[in-house]
Amino acid sequence: MVAQKVLFISQEVSPYLPDTPMSILGRTIPQSIHGKEFEVRIFTPKYGCINERRNQLHEVIRLSGMNLIIDDNDHPLIIKVATLLPSRMQVYFIDNDDYFQVMPEKGLETELLKEDNDERLMFFTTGVIETAKKLRWPPAVIHCSGWVSALAPLYIRRKYAEDPTFRDSKVIFALQPESFEGSLDPRFVEKLRMSDFVDEDLRGLLDGDVDFLALNKIAIDYADAVIQVTEDVDPAVVEYAKASGKPFLGVVDEADRKEEYKEFYRTIIGEDED
């Protein structure tokens, strides 16, 4: 049996970042699924606080060098990779000096409070998609985890809808409790329009400031299915996901998570066993 490809777009991954509930799940969930049935690769931001030497990151020259246009400005895309042991799973890091500056003393929490988070999300999402295309690695499942990944369903279902790499992919958005205060840049929707989106694509973002709830809602709108990872997710986000009518997997005990997630994947991609 040929393994189905699963692309994880993850906000945090241990051990590249300090252990937190999210970063630990960002490692353990993909590792538990990776194997004969599912081949997993992880994409994550190369935050400035990640120590490249200690974590043995190296640049992939053949994947780097593309310029991504955000708000009518060019930003070079740099791709770095590391191998997550003991599974030997590949982890790809989306990097750029404008959005992921080297600030090891400030830590991840400070990085995620930047004023240009809207552009960083756009750059990260585009970088993941363009890198997967260059790898010629069409995923059966795209598992988006955390608000940093929330634009991926929109991009895949609208901007890249006809791309053969993603045409048959099923997108799952995983609800996480980690959030942010306030709203993204007031020009966020304008910047998305400059990236070839039309108002019909952005209907969930046109009614006011784009805050944590609005960002999660548009991710749910364009996802094929939703997973609630932990019990402490914002109730408004969970309620919206359930009301969407999308296939929904609630919180699963750690001991059962591996098999429950695999079964959910099979169902979503149409391989549910009798």
mmCIF file of C-alpha atoms in Angstrom:
data_model
loop_
_atom_site.group_PDB
_atom_site.id
_atom_site.type_symbol
_atom_site.label_atom_id
_atom_site.label_comp_id
_atom_site.label_asym_id
_atom_site.label_seq_id
_atom_site.Cartn_x
_atom_site.Cartn_y
_atom_site.Cartn_z
ATOM 1 C CA MET A 1 0.000 0.000 0.000
ATOM 2 C CA VAL A 2 1.317 3.454 -0.965
ATOM 3 C CA ALA A 3 1.423 5.793 2.025
ATOM 4 C CA GLN A 4 -0.916 8.786 1.869
ATOM 5 C CA LYS A 5 0.876 12.118 2.205
ATOM 6 C CA VAL A 6 -0.074 14.361 5.129
ATOM 7 C CA LEU A 7 1.215 17.924 5.283
ATOM 8 C CA PHE A 8 1.150 19.470 8.761
ATOM 9 C CA ILE A 9 1.162 23.277 8.891
ATOM 10 C CA SER A 10 2.023 23.820 12.535
ATOM 11 C CA GLN A 11 2.291 26.945 14.657
ATOM 12 C CA GLU A 12 4.773 25.458 17.121
ATOM 13 C CA VAL A 13 6.901 22.321 17.096
ATOM 14 C CA SER A 14 9.060 20.946 19.912
ATOM 15 C CA PRO A 15 12.056 20.538 20.332
ATOM 16 C CA TYR A 16 12.752 23.533 18.102
ATOM 17 C CA LEU A 17 10.808 25.704 20.531
ATOM 18 C CA PRO A 18 10.474 25.348 24.324
ATOM 19 C CA ASP A 19 8.021 22.713 25.485
ATOM 20 C CA THR A 20 4.475 24.059 25.689
ATOM 21 C CA PRO A 21 1.220 22.139 25.276
ATOM 22 C CA MET A 22 1.024 23.326 21.659
ATOM 23 C CA SER A 23 4.656 22.652 20.701
ATOM 24 C CA ILE A 24 4.576 19.172 22.271
ATOM 25 C CA LEU A 25 1.403 18.305 20.352
ATOM 26 C CA GLY A 26 3.044 19.817 17.269
ATOM 27 C CA ARG A 27 5.647 17.068 17.539
ATOM 28 C CA THR A 28 3.792 14.100 19.023
ATOM 29 C CA ILE A 29 0.708 14.126 16.781
ATOM 30 C CA PRO A 30 2.634 14.060 13.474
ATOM 31 C CA GLN A 31 5.110 11.526 14.849
ATOM 32 C CA SER A 32 2.326 9.194 15.946
ATOM 33 C CA ILE A 33 0.737 9.287 12.497
ATOM 34 C CA HIS A 34 3.921 9.026 10.423
ATOM 35 C CA GLY A 35 4.551 5.477 9.223
ATOM 36 C CA LYS A 36 3.551 2.934 6.612
ATOM 37 C CA GLU A 37 0.029 4.283 6.107
ATOM 38 C CA PHE A 38 0.734 8.020 6.257
ATOM 39 C CA GLU A 39 3.882 9.850 5.203
ATOM 40 C CA VAL A 40 4.081 13.117 7.140
ATOM 41 C CA ARG A 41 6.021 16.324 6.628
ATOM 42 C CA ILE A 42 5.779 19.386 8.856
ATOM 43 C CA PHE A 43 5.966 23.044 7.830
ATOM 44 C CA THR A 44 6.447 25.686 10.513
ATOM 45 C CA PRO A 45 7.737 29.279 10.784
ATOM 46 C CA LYS A 46 11.462 29.739 11.413
ATOM 47 C CA TYR A 47 10.969 32.036 14.381
ATOM 48 C CA GLY A 48 13.973 34.131 15.308
ATOM 49 C CA CYS A 49 14.238 32.414 18.690
ATOM 50 C CA ILE A 50 14.926 28.995 17.085
ATOM 51 C CA ASN A 51 18.582 28.052 17.484
ATOM 52 C CA GLU A 52 19.664 26.826 14.049
ATOM 53 C CA ARG A 53 22.982 25.307 15.115
ATOM 54 C CA ARG A 54 21.621 23.399 18.100
ATOM 55 C CA ASN A 55 18.663 22.079 16.104
ATOM 56 C CA GLN A 56 20.762 21.318 12.996
ATOM 57 C CA LEU A 57 18.766 23.396 10.539
ATOM 58 C CA HIS A 58 20.257 23.874 7.099
ATOM 59 C CA GLU A 59 19.101 25.851 4.098
ATOM 60 C CA VAL A 60 17.719 23.994 1.080
ATOM 61 C CA ILE A 61 19.142 26.033 -1.778
ATOM 62 C CA ARG A 62 17.017 24.434 -4.478
ATOM 63 C CA LEU A 63 13.831 25.457 -2.610
ATOM 64 C CA SER A 64 14.975 28.935 -1.590
ATOM 65 C CA GLY A 65 15.322 32.067 -3.699
ATOM 66 C CA MET A 66 11.729 32.779 -4.715
ATOM 67 C CA ASN A 67 10.438 36.301 -4.059
ATOM 68 C CA LEU A 68 6.945 36.471 -2.561
ATOM 69 C CA ILE A 69 4.997 39.689 -3.080
ATOM 70 C CA ILE A 70 3.179 40.917 0.028
ATOM 71 C CA ASP A 71 1.572 44.383 0.007
ATOM 72 C CA ASP A 72 3.309 45.116 -3.309
ATOM 73 C CA ASN A 73 6.765 44.443 -1.820
ATOM 74 C CA ASP A 74 9.154 41.582 -2.617
ATOM 75 C CA HIS A 75 10.270 39.324 0.227
ATOM 76 C CA PRO A 76 12.809 36.542 -0.401
ATOM 77 C CA LEU A 77 11.694 33.066 0.655
ATOM 78 C CA ILE A 78 14.289 31.021 2.528
ATOM 79 C CA ILE A 79 13.634 27.341 3.237
ATOM 80 C CA LYS A 80 15.466 25.441 5.938
ATOM 81 C CA VAL A 81 15.018 21.835 6.978
ATOM 82 C CA ALA A 82 15.758 19.569 9.921
ATOM 83 C CA THR A 83 15.113 15.916 10.669
ATOM 84 C CA LEU A 84 12.893 15.121 13.631
ATOM 85 C CA LEU A 85 14.188 12.065 15.465
ATOM 86 C CA PRO A 86 13.545 9.226 16.066
ATOM 87 C CA SER A 87 10.955 9.169 13.275
ATOM 88 C CA ARG A 88 13.333 10.840 10.766
ATOM 89 C CA MET A 89 10.433 13.016 9.686
ATOM 90 C CA GLN A 90 11.298 16.121 7.674
ATOM 91 C CA VAL A 91 10.483 19.520 9.195
ATOM 92 C CA TYR A 92 10.579 22.509 6.834
ATOM 93 C CA PHE A 93 11.039 26.030 8.182
ATOM 94 C CA ILE A 94 9.710 29.080 6.346
ATOM 95 C CA ASP A 95 12.179 31.922 6.854
ATOM 96 C CA ASN A 96 12.641 35.548 5.834
ATOM 97 C CA ASP A 97 14.695 38.330 7.423
ATOM 98 C CA ASP A 98 11.797 40.809 7.240
ATOM 99 C CA TYR A 99 9.304 38.648 9.137
ATOM 100 C CA PHE A 100 11.407 36.226 11.203
ATOM 101 C CA GLN A 101 14.285 38.229 12.604
ATOM 102 C CA VAL A 102 16.921 36.674 14.820
ATOM 103 C CA MET A 103 15.872 37.690 18.337
ATOM 104 C CA PRO A 104 16.697 34.681 20.530
ATOM 105 C CA GLU A 105 16.587 36.711 23.726
ATOM 106 C CA LYS A 106 12.968 37.829 23.225
ATOM 107 C CA GLY A 107 11.258 34.477 22.816
ATOM 108 C CA LEU A 108 8.273 33.252 20.839
ATOM 109 C CA GLU A 109 5.582 35.108 22.766
ATOM 110 C CA THR A 110 7.098 38.461 21.773
ATOM 111 C CA GLU A 111 7.419 37.380 18.138
ATOM 112 C CA LEU A 112 3.742 36.477 17.902
ATOM 113 C CA LEU A 113 2.745 39.962 19.115
ATOM 114 C CA LYS A 114 4.330 41.756 16.168
ATOM 115 C CA GLU A 115 2.307 44.457 14.433
ATOM 116 C CA ASP A 116 2.945 42.871 11.013
ATOM 117 C CA ASN A 117 1.416 39.509 11.907
ATOM 118 C CA ASP A 118 -1.028 39.824 8.998
ATOM 119 C CA GLU A 119 1.820 39.941 6.493
ATOM 120 C CA ARG A 120 3.733 37.238 8.318
ATOM 121 C CA LEU A 121 0.708 34.935 8.039
ATOM 122 C CA MET A 122 0.402 35.720 4.332
ATOM 123 C CA PHE A 123 4.101 35.129 3.750
ATOM 124 C CA PHE A 124 4.157 31.925 5.785
ATOM 125 C CA THR A 125 1.092 30.477 4.059
ATOM 126 C CA THR A 126 2.345 31.298 0.577
ATOM 127 C CA GLY A 127 5.784 29.951 1.442
ATOM 128 C CA VAL A 128 4.361 26.611 2.588
ATOM 129 C CA ILE A 129 2.243 26.216 -0.540
ATOM 130 C CA GLU A 130 4.961 27.221 -2.993
ATOM 131 C CA THR A 131 7.475 24.927 -1.289
ATOM 132 C CA ALA A 132 5.117 21.940 -1.438
ATOM 133 C CA LYS A 133 4.669 22.671 -5.149
ATOM 134 C CA LYS A 134 8.445 22.747 -5.700
ATOM 135 C CA LEU A 135 8.802 19.478 -3.813
ATOM 136 C CA ARG A 136 6.159 17.941 -6.100
ATOM 137 C CA TRP A 137 4.601 16.505 -2.975
ATOM 138 C CA PRO A 138 0.777 16.475 -3.380
ATOM 139 C CA PRO A 139 -0.781 15.839 0.049
ATOM 140 C CA ALA A 140 -3.936 13.826 0.553
ATOM 141 C CA VAL A 141 -4.478 15.696 3.827
ATOM 142 C CA ILE A 142 -3.384 19.170 4.885
ATOM 143 C CA HIS A 143 -3.600 19.423 8.674
ATOM 144 C CA CYS A 144 -3.536 23.085 9.785
ATOM 145 C CA SER A 145 -2.848 23.644 13.466
ATOM 146 C CA GLY A 146 -3.109 26.986 15.269
ATOM 147 C CA TRP A 147 -4.062 30.514 14.190
ATOM 148 C CA VAL A 148 -0.734 31.024 12.392
ATOM 149 C CA SER A 149 -1.971 28.401 9.895
ATOM 150 C CA ALA A 150 -5.490 29.849 9.594
ATOM 151 C CA LEU A 151 -5.053 31.386 6.132
ATOM 152 C CA ALA A 152 -4.050 28.083 4.541
ATOM 153 C CA PRO A 153 -7.605 26.789 3.885
ATOM 154 C CA LEU A 154 -8.521 30.095 2.167
ATOM 155 C CA TYR A 155 -5.406 30.092 -0.021
ATOM 156 C CA ILE A 156 -5.735 26.421 -0.989
ATOM 157 C CA ARG A 157 -9.446 26.603 -1.783
ATOM 158 C CA ARG A 158 -9.334 29.923 -3.634
ATOM 159 C CA LYS A 159 -5.922 31.067 -4.876
ATOM 160 C CA TYR A 160 -4.596 27.544 -5.548
ATOM 161 C CA ALA A 161 -7.889 25.796 -6.262
ATOM 162 C CA GLU A 162 -6.826 24.604 -9.721
ATOM 163 C CA ASP A 163 -3.264 23.715 -8.850
ATOM 164 C CA PRO A 164 -2.721 19.958 -9.367
ATOM 165 C CA THR A 165 -0.659 19.726 -6.182
ATOM 166 C CA PHE A 166 -3.697 20.571 -4.038
ATOM 167 C CA ARG A 167 -6.677 19.824 -6.259
ATOM 168 C CA ASP A 168 -7.473 16.576 -4.453
ATOM 169 C CA SER A 169 -6.245 17.569 -0.988
ATOM 170 C CA LYS A 170 -8.563 17.563 2.011
ATOM 171 C CA VAL A 171 -7.960 20.424 4.428
ATOM 172 C CA ILE A 172 -8.423 19.917 8.176
ATOM 173 C CA PHE A 173 -8.281 22.854 10.578
ATOM 174 C CA ALA A 174 -7.290 21.916 14.113
ATOM 175 C CA LEU A 175 -8.670 24.218 16.824
ATOM 176 C CA GLN A 176 -6.116 25.242 19.443
ATOM 177 C CA PRO A 177 -6.610 27.424 22.546
ATOM 178 C CA GLU A 178 -3.621 29.719 21.936
ATOM 179 C CA SER A 179 -4.913 33.103 20.756
ATOM 180 C CA PHE A 180 -3.868 36.731 20.327
ATOM 181 C CA GLU A 181 -5.240 39.990 21.678
ATOM 182 C CA GLY A 182 -6.675 42.737 19.518
ATOM 183 C CA SER A 183 -6.916 42.716 15.732
ATOM 184 C CA LEU A 184 -4.675 42.358 12.714
ATOM 185 C CA ASP A 185 -3.649 45.363 10.627
ATOM 186 C CA PRO A 186 -6.676 47.386 9.390
ATOM 187 C CA ARG A 187 -5.293 47.026 5.840
ATOM 188 C CA PHE A 188 -5.255 43.229 6.045
ATOM 189 C CA VAL A 189 -8.211 42.746 3.693
ATOM 190 C CA GLU A 190 -6.730 45.276 1.255
ATOM 191 C CA LYS A 191 -3.468 43.324 1.224
ATOM 192 C CA LEU A 192 -5.360 40.105 0.524
ATOM 193 C CA ARG A 193 -7.100 41.796 -2.398
ATOM 194 C CA MET A 194 -3.664 42.730 -3.748
ATOM 195 C CA SER A 195 -2.833 39.012 -3.581
ATOM 196 C CA ASP A 196 -5.598 38.161 -6.070
ATOM 197 C CA PHE A 197 -8.455 37.526 -3.650
ATOM 198 C CA VAL A 198 -11.870 39.062 -4.332
ATOM 199 C CA ASP A 199 -14.493 40.143 -1.821
ATOM 200 C CA GLU A 200 -16.496 36.963 -2.374
ATOM 201 C CA ASP A 201 -13.467 35.000 -1.136
ATOM 202 C CA LEU A 202 -13.111 37.258 1.893
ATOM 203 C CA ARG A 203 -16.749 37.561 2.925
ATOM 204 C CA GLY A 204 -15.976 36.420 6.463
ATOM 205 C CA LEU A 205 -13.448 39.231 6.931
ATOM 206 C CA LEU A 206 -15.364 42.215 5.552
ATOM 207 C CA ASP A 207 -17.571 43.079 8.520
ATOM 208 C CA GLY A 208 -15.003 44.624 10.846
ATOM 209 C CA ASP A 209 -11.612 44.138 12.433
ATOM 210 C CA VAL A 210 -9.976 40.765 11.888
ATOM 211 C CA ASP A 211 -9.457 39.329 15.362
ATOM 212 C CA PHE A 212 -8.745 35.811 16.602
ATOM 213 C CA LEU A 213 -12.357 34.679 16.204
ATOM 214 C CA ALA A 214 -12.687 36.077 12.660
ATOM 215 C CA LEU A 215 -9.445 34.389 11.617
ATOM 216 C CA ASN A 216 -10.612 31.035 12.972
ATOM 217 C CA LYS A 217 -14.006 31.425 11.308
ATOM 218 C CA ILE A 218 -12.574 31.909 7.826
ATOM 219 C CA ALA A 219 -10.299 28.908 8.360
ATOM 220 C CA ILE A 220 -13.334 26.802 9.285
ATOM 221 C CA ASP A 221 -15.316 28.174 6.325
ATOM 222 C CA TYR A 222 -12.758 26.875 3.821
ATOM 223 C CA ALA A 223 -11.700 23.696 5.614
ATOM 224 C CA ASP A 224 -13.169 20.316 4.741
ATOM 225 C CA ALA A 225 -13.198 19.160 8.356
ATOM 226 C CA VAL A 226 -12.362 20.373 11.871
ATOM 227 C CA ILE A 227 -10.625 18.821 14.878
ATOM 228 C CA GLN A 228 -10.812 20.166 18.419
ATOM 229 C CA VAL A 229 -7.427 19.375 19.916
ATOM 230 C CA THR A 230 -7.957 20.295 23.587
ATOM 231 C CA GLU A 231 -10.832 21.115 25.918
ATOM 232 C CA ASP A 232 -9.799 24.743 26.518
ATOM 233 C CA VAL A 233 -10.486 26.055 23.008
ATOM 234 C CA ASP A 234 -12.527 29.268 22.845
ATOM 235 C CA PRO A 235 -16.194 28.107 23.089
ATOM 236 C CA ALA A 236 -17.230 30.577 20.360
ATOM 237 C CA VAL A 237 -14.780 28.929 17.945
ATOM 238 C CA VAL A 238 -15.999 25.425 18.824
ATOM 239 C CA GLU A 239 -19.644 26.481 18.467
ATOM 240 C CA TYR A 240 -18.968 27.992 15.041
ATOM 241 C CA ALA A 241 -17.158 24.845 13.886
ATOM 242 C CA LYS A 242 -19.980 22.562 14.980
ATOM 243 C CA ALA A 243 -22.613 24.828 13.418
ATOM 244 C CA SER A 244 -20.751 24.764 10.092
ATOM 245 C CA GLY A 245 -21.877 21.195 9.461
ATOM 246 C CA LYS A 246 -18.330 20.146 8.545
ATOM 247 C CA PRO A 247 -17.104 16.754 9.779
ATOM 248 C CA PHE A 248 -15.992 17.420 13.344
ATOM 249 C CA LEU A 249 -13.747 15.367 15.625
ATOM 250 C CA GLY A 250 -13.943 16.392 19.263
ATOM 251 C CA VAL A 251 -11.288 16.082 21.928
ATOM 252 C CA VAL A 252 -9.750 12.617 22.012
ATOM 253 C CA ASP A 253 -7.898 11.002 24.917
ATOM 254 C CA GLU A 254 -4.152 10.893 24.357
ATOM 255 C CA ALA A 255 -4.130 7.091 24.376
ATOM 256 C CA ASP A 256 -6.689 6.968 21.554
ATOM 257 C CA ARG A 257 -5.500 9.969 19.540
ATOM 258 C CA LYS A 258 -3.301 8.095 17.058
ATOM 259 C CA GLU A 259 -6.004 5.706 15.871
ATOM 260 C CA GLU A 260 -8.837 8.260 16.079
ATOM 261 C CA TYR A 261 -6.946 10.772 13.942
ATOM 262 C CA LYS A 262 -5.990 8.114 11.409
ATOM 263 C CA GLU A 263 -9.598 6.974 11.152
ATOM 264 C CA PHE A 264 -10.717 10.583 10.738
ATOM 265 C CA TYR A 265 -8.206 11.032 7.902
ATOM 266 C CA ARG A 266 -9.468 7.877 6.194
ATOM 267 C CA THR A 267 -13.027 9.117 6.415
ATOM 268 C CA ILE A 268 -12.189 12.564 5.072
ATOM 269 C CA ILE A 269 -10.235 11.249 2.090
ATOM 270 C CA GLY A 270 -12.896 8.665 1.295
ATOM 271 C CA GLU A 271 -11.135 5.555 2.458
ATOM 272 C CA ASP A 272 -13.332 4.676 5.414
ATOM 273 C CA GLU A 273 -13.190 0.960 5.954
ATOM 274 C CA ASP A 274 -16.388 -1.058 6.251
#
